[in-house]
Coordinates of C-alpha atoms and ligand atoms in Angstrom, one line a residue:
X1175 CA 23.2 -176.4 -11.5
X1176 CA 23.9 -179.8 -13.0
X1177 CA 21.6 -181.3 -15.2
X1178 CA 22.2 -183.6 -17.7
X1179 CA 18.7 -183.1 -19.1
X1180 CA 19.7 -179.7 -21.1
X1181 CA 17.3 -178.9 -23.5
X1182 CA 17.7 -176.0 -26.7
X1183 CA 17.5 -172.4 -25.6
X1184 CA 13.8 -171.8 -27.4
X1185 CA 12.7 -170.1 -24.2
X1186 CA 11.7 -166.6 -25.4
X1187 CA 10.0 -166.2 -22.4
X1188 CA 12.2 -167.1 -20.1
X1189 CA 14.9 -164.7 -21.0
X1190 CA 12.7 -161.4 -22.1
X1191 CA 12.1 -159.8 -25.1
X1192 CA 15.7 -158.0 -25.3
X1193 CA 18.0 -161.6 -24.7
X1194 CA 15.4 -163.1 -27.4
X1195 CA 17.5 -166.0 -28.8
X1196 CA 16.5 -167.1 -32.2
X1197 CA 16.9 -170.6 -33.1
X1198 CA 15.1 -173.3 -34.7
X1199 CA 16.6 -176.6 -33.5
X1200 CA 18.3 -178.9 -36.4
X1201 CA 18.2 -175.8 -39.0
X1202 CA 22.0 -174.6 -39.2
X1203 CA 21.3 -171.2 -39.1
X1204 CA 23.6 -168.2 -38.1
X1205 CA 21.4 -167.3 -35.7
X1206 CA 21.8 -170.6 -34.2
X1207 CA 23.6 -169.4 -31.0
X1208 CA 23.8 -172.8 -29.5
X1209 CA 22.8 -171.5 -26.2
X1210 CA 21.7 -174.6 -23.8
X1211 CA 20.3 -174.6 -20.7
X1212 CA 18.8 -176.6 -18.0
X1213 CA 15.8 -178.0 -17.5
X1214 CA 16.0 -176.9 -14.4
X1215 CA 16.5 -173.3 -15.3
X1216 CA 14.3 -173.1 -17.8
X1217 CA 11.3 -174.0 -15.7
X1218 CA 12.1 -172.0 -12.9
X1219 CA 12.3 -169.5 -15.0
X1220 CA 9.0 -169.9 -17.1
X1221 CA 7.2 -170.5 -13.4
X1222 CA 8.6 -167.4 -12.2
X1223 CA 7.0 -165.6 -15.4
X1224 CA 3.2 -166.1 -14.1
X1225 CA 3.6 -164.3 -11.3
X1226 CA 5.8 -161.5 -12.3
X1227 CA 3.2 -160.9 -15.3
X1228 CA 0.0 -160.7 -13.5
X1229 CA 2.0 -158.3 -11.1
X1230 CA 2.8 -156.1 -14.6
X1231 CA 6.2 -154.3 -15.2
X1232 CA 8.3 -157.3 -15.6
X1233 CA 8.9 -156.6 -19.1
X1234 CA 9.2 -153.0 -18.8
X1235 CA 12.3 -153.9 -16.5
X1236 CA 13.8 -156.1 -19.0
X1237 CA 12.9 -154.2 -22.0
X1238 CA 13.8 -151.1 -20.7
X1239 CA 17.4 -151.1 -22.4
X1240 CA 16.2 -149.9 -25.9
X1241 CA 18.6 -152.1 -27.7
X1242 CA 17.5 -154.5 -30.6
X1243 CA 18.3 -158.4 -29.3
X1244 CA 21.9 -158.8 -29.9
X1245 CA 22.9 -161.7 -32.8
X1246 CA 26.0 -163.4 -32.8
X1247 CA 27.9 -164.5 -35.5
X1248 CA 27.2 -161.2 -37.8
X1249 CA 29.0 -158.3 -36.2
X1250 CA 33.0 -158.5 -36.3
X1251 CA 35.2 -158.1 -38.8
X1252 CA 33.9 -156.5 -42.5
X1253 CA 30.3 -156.5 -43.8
X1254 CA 28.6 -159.6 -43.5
X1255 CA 27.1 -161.1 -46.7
X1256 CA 22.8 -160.1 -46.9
X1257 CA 20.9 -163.2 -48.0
X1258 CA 18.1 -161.2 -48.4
X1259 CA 18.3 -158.1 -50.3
X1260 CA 14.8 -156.7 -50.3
X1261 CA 12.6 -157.8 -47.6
X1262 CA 9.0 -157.6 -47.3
X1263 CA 6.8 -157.5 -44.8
X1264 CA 3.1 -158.4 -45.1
X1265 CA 1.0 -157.4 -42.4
X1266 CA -2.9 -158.2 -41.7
X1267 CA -3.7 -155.9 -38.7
X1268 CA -5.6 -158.0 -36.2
X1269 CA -5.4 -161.3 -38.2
X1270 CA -6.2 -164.4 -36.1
X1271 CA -6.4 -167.8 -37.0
X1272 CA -10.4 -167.2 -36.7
X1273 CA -10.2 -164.9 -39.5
X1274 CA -8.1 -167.1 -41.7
X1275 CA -10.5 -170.0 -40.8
X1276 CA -13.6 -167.7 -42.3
X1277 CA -11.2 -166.6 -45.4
X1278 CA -10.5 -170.6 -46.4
X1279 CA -13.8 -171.8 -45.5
X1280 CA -15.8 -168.7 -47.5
X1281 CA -13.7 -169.0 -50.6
X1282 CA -14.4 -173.3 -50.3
X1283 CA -18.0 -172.5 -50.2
X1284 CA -18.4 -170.1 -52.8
X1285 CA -16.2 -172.5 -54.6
X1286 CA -13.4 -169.7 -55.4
X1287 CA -11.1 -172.3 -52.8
X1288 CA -8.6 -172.5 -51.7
X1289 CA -6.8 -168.7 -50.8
X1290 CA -3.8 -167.8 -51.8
X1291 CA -2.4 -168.3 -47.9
X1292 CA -3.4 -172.5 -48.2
X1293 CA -1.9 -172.8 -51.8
X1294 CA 1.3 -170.9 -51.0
X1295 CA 1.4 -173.4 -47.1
X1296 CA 0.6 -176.2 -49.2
X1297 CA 3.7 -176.0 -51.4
X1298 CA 7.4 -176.1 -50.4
X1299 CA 9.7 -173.9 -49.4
X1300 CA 7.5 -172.5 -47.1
X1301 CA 8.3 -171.7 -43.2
X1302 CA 5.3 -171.3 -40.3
X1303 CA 5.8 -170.1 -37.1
X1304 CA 3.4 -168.9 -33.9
X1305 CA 4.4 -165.1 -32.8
X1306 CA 3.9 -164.3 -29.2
X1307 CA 2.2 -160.0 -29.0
X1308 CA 2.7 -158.8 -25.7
X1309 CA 3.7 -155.5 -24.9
X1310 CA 5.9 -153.8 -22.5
X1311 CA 2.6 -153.3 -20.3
X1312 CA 0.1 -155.2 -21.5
X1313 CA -0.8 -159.2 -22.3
X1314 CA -2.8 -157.9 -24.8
X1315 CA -0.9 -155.5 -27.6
X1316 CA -2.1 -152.5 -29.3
X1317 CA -0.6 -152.0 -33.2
X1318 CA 1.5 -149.4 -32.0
X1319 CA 3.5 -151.6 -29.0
X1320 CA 3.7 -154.4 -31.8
X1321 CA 4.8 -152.7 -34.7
X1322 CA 7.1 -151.2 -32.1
X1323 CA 8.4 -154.4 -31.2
X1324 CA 8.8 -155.7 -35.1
X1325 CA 10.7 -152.4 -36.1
X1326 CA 13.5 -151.8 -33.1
X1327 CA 13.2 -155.5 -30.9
X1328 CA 12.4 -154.0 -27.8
X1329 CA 9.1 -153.5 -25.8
X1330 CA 6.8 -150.0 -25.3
X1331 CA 4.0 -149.5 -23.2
X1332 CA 0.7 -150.1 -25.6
X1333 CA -0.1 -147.1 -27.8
X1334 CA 3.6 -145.4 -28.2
X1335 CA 5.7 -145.4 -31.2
X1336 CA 9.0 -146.0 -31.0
X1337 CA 9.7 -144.8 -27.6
X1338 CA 10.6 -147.1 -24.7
X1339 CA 9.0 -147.1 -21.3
X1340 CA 12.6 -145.0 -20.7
X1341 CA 12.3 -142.9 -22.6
X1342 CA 14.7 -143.6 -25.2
X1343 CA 14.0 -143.6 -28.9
X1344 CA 15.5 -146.2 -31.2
X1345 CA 16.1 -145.8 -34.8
X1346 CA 13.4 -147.6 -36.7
X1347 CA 13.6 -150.3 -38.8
X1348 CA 12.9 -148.5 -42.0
X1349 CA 15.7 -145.8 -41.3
X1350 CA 18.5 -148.3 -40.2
X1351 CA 17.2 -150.2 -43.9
X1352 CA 17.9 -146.7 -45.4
X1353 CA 21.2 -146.1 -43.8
X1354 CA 22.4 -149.1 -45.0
X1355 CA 21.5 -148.2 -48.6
X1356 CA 18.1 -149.5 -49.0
X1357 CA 15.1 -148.3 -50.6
X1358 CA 12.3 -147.8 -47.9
X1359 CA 8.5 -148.0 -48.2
X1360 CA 5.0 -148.5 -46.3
X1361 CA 2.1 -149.4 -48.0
X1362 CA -1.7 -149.8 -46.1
X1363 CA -5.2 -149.2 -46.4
X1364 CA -5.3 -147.1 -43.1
X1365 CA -3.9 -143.9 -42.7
X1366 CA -0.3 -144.2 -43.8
X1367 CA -0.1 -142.2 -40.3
X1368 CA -1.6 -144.9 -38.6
X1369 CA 0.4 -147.4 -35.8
X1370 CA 1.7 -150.4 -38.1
X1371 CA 3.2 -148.2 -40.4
X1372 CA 4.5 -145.4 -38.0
X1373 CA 6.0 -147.6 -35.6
X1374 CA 8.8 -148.3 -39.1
X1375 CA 9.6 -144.6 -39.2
X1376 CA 8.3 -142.3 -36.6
X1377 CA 9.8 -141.8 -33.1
X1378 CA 6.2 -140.6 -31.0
X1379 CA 5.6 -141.0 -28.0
X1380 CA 1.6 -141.1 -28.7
X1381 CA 0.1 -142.7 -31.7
X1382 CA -2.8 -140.2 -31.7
X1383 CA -0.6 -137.4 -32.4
X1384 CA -0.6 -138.7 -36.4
X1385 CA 0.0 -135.2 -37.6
X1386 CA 3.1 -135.4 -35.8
X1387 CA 3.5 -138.9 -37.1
X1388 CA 3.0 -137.1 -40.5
X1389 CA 5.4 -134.3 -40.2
X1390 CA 8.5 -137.4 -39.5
X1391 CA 6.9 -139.1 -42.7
X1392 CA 7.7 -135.8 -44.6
X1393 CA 10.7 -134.9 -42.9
X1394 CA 12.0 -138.6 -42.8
X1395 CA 13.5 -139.9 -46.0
X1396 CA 11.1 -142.8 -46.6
X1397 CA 10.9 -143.6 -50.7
X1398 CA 7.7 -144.4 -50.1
X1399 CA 4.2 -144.3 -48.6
X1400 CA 0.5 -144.9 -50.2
X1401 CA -2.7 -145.1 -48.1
X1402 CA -4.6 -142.8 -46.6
X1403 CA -4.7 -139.7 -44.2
X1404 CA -4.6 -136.7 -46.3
X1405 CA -5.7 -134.7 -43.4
X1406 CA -2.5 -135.7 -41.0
X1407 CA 0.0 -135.5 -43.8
X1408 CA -0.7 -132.1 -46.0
X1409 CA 0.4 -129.4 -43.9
X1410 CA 3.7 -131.3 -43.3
X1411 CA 4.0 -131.7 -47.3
X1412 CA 2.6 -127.9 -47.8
X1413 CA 6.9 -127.1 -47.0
X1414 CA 8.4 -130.0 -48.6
X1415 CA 10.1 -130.3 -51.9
X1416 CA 11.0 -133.2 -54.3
X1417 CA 8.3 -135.3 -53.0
X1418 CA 5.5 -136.5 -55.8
X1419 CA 2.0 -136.1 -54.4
X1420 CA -1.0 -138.7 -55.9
X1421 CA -4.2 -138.5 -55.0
X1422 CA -5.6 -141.1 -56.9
X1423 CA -5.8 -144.4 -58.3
X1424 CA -5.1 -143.0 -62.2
X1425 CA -2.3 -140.6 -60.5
X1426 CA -0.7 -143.4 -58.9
X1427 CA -1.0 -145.6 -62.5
X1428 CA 0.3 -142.6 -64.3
X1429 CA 4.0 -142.5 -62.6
X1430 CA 4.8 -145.7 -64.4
X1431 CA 3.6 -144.6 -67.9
X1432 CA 5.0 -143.3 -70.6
X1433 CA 3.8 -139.7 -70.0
X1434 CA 4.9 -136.7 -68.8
X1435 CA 3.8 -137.9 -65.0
X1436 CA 6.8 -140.7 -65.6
X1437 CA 8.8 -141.0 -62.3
X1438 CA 12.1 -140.2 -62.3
X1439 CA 14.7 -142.9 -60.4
X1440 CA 15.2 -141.5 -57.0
X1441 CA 12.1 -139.5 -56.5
X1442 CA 10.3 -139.6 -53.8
X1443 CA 6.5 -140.8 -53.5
X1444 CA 3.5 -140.0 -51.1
X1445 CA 0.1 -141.2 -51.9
X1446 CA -2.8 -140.2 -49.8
X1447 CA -6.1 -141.4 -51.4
X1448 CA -8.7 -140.4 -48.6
X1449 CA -8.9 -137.8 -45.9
X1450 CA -9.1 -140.7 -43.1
X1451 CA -8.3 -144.1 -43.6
X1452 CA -9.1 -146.0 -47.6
X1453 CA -12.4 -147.1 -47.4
X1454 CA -13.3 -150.9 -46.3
X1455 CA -12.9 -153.5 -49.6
X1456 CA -17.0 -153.3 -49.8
X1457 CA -17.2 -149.7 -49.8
X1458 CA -13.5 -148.6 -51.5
X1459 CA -14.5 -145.9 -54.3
X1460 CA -13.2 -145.9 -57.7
X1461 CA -10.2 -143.6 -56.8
X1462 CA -8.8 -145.6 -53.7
X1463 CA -6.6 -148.3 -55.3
X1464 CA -6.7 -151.9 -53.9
X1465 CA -3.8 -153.1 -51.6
X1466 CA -2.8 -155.1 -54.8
X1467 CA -2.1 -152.6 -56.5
X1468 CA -0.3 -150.6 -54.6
X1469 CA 1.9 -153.5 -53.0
X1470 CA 2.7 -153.4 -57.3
X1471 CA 3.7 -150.2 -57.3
X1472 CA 5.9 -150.3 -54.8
X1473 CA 7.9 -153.5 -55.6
X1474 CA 7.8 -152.2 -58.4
X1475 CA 9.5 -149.0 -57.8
X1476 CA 11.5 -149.7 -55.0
X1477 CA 13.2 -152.9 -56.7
X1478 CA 13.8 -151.0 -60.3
X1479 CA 15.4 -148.0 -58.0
X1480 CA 18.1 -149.4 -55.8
X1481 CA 21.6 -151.0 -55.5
X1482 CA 20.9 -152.4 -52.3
X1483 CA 17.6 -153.5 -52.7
X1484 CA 14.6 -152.2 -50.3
X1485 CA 12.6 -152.9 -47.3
X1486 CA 8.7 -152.6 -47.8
X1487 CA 6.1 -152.8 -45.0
X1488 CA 2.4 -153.7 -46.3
X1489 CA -0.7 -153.8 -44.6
X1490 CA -4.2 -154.8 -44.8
X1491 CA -4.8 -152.8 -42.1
X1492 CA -8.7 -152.5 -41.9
X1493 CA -8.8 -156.0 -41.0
X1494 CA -8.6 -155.0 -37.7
X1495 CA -11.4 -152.4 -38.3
X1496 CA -13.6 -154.5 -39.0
X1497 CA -13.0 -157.2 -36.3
X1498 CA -13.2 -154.4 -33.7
X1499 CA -16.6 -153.8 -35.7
X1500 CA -17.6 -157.8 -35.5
X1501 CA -18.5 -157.3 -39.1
X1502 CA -18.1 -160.9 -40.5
X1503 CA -18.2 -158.7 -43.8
X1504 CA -16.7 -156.8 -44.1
X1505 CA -13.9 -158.9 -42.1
X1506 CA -14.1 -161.5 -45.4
X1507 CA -14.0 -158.5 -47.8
X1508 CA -10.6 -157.1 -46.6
X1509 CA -9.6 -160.5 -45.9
X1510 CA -9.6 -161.6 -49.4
X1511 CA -8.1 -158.7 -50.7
X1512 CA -5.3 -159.3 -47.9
X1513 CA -4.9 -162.8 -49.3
X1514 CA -4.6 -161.9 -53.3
X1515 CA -1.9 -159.1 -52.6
X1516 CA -0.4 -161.9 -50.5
X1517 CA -0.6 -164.0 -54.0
X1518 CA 1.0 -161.4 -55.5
X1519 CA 3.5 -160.8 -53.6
X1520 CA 4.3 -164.6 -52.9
X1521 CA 4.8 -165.1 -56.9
X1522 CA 7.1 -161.9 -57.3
X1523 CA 9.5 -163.5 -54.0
X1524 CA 9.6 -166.9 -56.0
X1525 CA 10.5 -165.2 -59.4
X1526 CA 13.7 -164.1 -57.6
X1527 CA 16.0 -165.7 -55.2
X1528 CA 17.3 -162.5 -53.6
X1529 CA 14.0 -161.4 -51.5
X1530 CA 12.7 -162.5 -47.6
X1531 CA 8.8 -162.4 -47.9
X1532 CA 7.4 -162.5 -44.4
X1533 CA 3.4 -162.6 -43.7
X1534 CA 2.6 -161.3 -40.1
X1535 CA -0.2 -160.4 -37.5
X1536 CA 0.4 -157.9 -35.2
X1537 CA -2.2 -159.2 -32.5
X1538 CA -5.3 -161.1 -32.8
X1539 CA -9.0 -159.1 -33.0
X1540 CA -12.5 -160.2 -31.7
X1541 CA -11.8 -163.9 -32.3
X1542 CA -14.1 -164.4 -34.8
X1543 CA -15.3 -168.0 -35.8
X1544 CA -18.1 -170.0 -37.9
X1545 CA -19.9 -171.2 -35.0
X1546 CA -22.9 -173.2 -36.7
X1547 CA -23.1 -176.7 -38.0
X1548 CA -23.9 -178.3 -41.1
X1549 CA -25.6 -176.9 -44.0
X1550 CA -26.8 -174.3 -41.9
X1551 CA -23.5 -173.4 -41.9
X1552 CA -22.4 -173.1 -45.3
X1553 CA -25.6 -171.7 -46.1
X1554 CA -24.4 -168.5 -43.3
X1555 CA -21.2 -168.5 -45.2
X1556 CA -22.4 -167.9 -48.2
X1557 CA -25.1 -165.6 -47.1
X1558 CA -22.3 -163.3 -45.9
X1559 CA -21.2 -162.8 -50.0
X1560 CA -24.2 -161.0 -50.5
X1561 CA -24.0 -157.9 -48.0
X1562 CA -22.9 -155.0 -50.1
X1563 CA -21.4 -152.9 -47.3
X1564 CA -19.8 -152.6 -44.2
X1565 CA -20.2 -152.0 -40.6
X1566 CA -18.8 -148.7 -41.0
X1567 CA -20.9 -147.6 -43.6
X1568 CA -24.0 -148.5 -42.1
X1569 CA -22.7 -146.4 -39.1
X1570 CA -22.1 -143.2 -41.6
X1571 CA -25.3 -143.7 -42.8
X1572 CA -26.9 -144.3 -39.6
X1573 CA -25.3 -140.5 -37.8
X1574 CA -26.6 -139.5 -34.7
X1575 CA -30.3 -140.1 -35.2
X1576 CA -32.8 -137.7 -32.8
X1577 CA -34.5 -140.6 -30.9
X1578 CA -33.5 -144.0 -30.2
X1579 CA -36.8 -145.4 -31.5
X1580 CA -36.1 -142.8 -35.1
X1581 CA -32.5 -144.4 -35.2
X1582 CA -33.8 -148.3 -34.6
X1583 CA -36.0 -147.8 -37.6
X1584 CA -33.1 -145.9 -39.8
X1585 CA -30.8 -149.1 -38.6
X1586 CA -34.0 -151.5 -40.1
X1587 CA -34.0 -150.3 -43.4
X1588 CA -30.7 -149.8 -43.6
X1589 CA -29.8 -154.1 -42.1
X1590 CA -32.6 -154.4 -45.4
X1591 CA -30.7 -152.6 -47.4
X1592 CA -27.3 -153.9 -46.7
X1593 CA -27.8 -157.5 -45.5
X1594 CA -31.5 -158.3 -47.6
X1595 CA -32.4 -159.4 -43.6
X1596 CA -36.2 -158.2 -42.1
X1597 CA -35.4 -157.7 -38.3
X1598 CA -37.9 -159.5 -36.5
X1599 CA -39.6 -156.7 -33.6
X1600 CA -38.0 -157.8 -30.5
X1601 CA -34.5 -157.1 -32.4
X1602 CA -35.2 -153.6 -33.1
X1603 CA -36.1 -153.7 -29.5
X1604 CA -32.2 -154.1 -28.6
X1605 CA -31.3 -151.8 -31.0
X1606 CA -33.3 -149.1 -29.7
X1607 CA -32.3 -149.8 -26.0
X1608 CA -28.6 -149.9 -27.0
X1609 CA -29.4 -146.6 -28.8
X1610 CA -30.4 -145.0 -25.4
X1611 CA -27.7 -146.2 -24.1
X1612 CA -28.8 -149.2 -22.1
X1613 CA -26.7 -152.7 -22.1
X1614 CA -27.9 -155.3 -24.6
X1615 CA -25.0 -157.8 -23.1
X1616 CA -23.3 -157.9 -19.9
X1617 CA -20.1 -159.0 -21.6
X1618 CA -18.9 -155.3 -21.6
X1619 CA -16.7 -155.6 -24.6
X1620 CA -19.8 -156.4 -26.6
X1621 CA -21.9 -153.3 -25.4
X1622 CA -21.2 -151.6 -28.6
X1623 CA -24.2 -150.6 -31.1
X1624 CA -22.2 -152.8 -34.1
X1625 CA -21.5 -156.0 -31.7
X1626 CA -25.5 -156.0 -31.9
X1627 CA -25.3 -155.6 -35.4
X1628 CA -22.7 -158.4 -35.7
X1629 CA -25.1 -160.7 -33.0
X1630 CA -28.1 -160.1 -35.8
X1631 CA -25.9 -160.9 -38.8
X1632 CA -24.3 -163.8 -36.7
X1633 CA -27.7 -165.5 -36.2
X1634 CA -28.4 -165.7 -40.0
X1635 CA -24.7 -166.1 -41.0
X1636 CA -23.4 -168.6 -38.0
X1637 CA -20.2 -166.3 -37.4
X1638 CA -19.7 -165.2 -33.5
X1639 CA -17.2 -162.7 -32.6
X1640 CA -15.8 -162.8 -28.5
X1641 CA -15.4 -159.4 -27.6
X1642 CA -15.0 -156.1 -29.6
X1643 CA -11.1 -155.7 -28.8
X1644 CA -7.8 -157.4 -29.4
X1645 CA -7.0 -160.5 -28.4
X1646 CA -4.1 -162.4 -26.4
X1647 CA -3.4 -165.2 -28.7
X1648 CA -0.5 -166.5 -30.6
X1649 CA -0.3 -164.8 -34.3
X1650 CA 0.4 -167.1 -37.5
X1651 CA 3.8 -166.2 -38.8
X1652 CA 5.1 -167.2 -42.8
X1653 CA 8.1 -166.9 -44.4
X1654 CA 9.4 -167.5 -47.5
X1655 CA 12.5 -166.6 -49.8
X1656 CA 15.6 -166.1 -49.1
X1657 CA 16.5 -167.0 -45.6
X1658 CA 12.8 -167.9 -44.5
X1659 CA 14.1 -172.0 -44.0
X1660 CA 16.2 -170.0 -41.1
X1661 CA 12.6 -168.6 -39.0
X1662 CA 12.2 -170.4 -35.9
X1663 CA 8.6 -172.1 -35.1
X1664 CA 8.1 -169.9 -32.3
X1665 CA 8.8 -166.2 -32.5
X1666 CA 8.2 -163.3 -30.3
X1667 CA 7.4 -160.0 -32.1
X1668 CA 10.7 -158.5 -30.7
X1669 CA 12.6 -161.3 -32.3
X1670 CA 11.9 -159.9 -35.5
X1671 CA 14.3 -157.4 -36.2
X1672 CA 17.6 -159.3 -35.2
X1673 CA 16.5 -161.9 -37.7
X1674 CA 15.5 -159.6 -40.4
X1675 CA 19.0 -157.7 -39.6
X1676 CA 21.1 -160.7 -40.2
X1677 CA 19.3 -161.9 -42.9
X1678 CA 19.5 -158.0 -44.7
X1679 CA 23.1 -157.3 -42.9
X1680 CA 21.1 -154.4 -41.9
X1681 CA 23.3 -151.4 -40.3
X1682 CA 23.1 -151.5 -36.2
Ligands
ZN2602 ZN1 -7.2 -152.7 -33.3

């Protein structure tokens, strides 16, 4: 086909996930594979996608091979030259621009403005880019298909780790980083078993199975892992030897003092600091340390300890928790504590020039939004500061009451408690009929007990959540440090890796 029209290969689409050409027009870049073609092609091509994806399997065809997207220009003769020698990677599970929009507009309100994410956009040096989610099955990604995607730059089916609809089981990214001399790490405030973390070093074919997930973390040689999950991990660690176990938030402090606790270079470190997952932001106890914290242990450790420098996943990963939840809350409270250990971490890149910084979403969740004008609306904003837990704590609290009618009025004094709110009569009226088990809502992915919750809160606070489940939309993607002027705008999830490998000159 002739066409004189060519335009700049930015069709992700188009080609699949696998051929995913990365290339931000008018950036020389060595990823820049010059790759042009028609107009013509290209639509045809993009057309043909609506059909083939409503059908399904299309992208289990083409992502089916289990290789990462090939780059050009690195491979060939000798070792080419990292620009970035440590590379992190900032995750807020389930982080939409809805939630970023309540974290700006919160902090403006309470006049603690602007975050850390609209400072760090507002300056130079800075890259954006939209990330495209979707799975090897599914429109709609789980953590597990994504992080999947991110670690080894091919597709799975939602809800496996690391293992293709074929079958096959590529090397995650956090291995490949170790076998070419890096440091590796994963920090979160889920379980450290759970999908975004697993997905960058554990080959299983369901994510539920996190005990297996926590035998590979043992077994694995990953530097690093702090969060939570106790129960998955300790019988795996029960056999293991030269690992350092911390339990705590003084534990953790104590392997960088001078005492006899001091870590010695090249040890190994697990830290689980609940059974389940580290408690919300508005409900963490005294013994879970923050995400800040821990993100400063780990640069910390990992940079002091290595030649080659170090790859280190971190996630705010009850973000996600509490959008499933519609807790506008709780949503704010890890949200902000997302956005300070993203401060953190965005002054530590700039104090060096050797490290890639990138800030990622793995999928949208519950598309949550301030949906109320004028004062009314900063006065829900604001009202949202003064609930003292979350969601999930309220649900701990509530158990499995007797009656419907006993667990409406536990849920009253309780919203009292929690959000200072007096439910008004016919509201305790839905929550006892959603208590027996009756539909409050005919959208069906609002028919759980804490979408009513979040409906109540949302009528004093003005924020309205869609559904109770992930989301379709395009992710918000920074990057900065070394190499991040070289991100294209647009970015699918399994374009990741080939730009992180070039960047790192990561072994393939
Ligand atoms: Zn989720």
């Amino acid at each position: 086909v002739k066409d004189d029209r060519t335009i700049t290969h930015a069709a992700h689409w188009a080609d699949g996930p696998e051929k995913t050409a990365l290339y931000t027009p008018g950036v020389p870049s060595p990823l820049n594979t010059g790759h042009v073609i028609s107009r013509r092609s290209f639509l045809g091509a993009s057309a043909g996608l609506g059909a083939a994806a409503i059908g399904g399997g299309w992208s289990v065809a083409r992502a089916s091979t289990g290789r990462a997207a090939p780059v050009r220009g690195a491979a060939g003769a000798g070792q080419p030259k990292a620009r970035a020698r440590n590379i992190i990677f900032l995750v807020a599970d389930g982080f939409s621009a809805g939630a970023l929009g309540l974290l700006e507009q919160y902090l403006r309100v309470t006049d603690r403005g602007p975050s850390q994410w609209r400072r760090i956009t507002s300056g130079p040096g800075v890259r954006m880019a939209l990330q495209s989610t979707y799975s090897a099955n599914s429109v709609v990604t789980d953590s597990a298909a994504a992080s999947t995607a991110w670690s080894v730059g091919a597709k799975c089916n939602n809800g496996a780790l690391c293992v293709l609809p074929d079958n096959s089981r590529p090397e995650p990214l956090l291995l490949r980083a170790k076998r070419s001399g890096k440091r590796i790490g994963c920090v979160t405030t889920t379980t450290i078993t759970h999908a975004t973390p697993a997905g960058f070093y554990a080959n299983v074919p369901v994510r539920g199975n996190q005990s297996m997930v926590g035998e590979q973390l043992v077994h694995r040689p990953v530097d690093l892992a702090l969060g939570g999950g106790a129960r998955y991990v300790d019988e795996a660690l029960a056999g293991a030897d030269g690992i350092r176990v911390v339990r705590t938030a003084a534990e953790l402090g104590a392997l960088t003092g001078d005492g006899p606790s001091r870590l010695q270079r090249g040890e190994r470190v697990i830290g689980l600091f609940n059974r389940e997952h580290v408690n919300m932001h508005l409900d963490r106890t005294e013994q879970e340390p923050g995400l800040e914290a821990m993100s400063r242990f780990a640069v910390e450790m990992l940079g002091r300890d290595s030649d080659e420098g170090f790859v280190l996943q971190v996630e705010a990963g009850r973000v996600d928790h509490a959008a499933h939840r519609n807790d506008a809350a709780g949503l704010l409270g890890d949200m902000i504590e997302f956005d300070r250990t993203l401060g953190f971490l965005a002054e530590w890149t700039r104090s060096r020039d050797d490290t890639l910084l990138v800030v990622i979403s793995d999928h949208g969740c519950g598309a949550p939004s301030l949906t109320m004008y004028g004062r009314d609306g900063i006065r829900g904003l604001r009202r949202l500061g003064d609930v003292r837990h979350s969601f999930e704590w309220i649900l701990e609290q509530l158990g499995k009451p007797e009656t419907p009618e006993a667990g409406a009025a536990t849920l009253a004094r309780l919203v009292a408690e929690v959000f200072s709110v007096d439910l008004k009569p016919e509201e305790l009226e839905f929550l006892r009929r959603a208590l027996a088990g009756q539909p409050v809502e005919l959208f069906t992915k609002r028919h759980e007990l804490t979408s009513l919750l979040g409906v109540m809160l949302g009528n004093r606070s003005g924020v309205g959540f869609v559904t109770s489940d992930h989301t379709g939309e395009m992710t918000d993607t920074l990057a900065l440090g070394a190499g991040s002027e070289t991100m294209p705008a647009y970015i699918d999830n399994a374009g990741v890796v080939a730009w992180l490998t070039e960047l790192a000159a990561l072994a393939r």
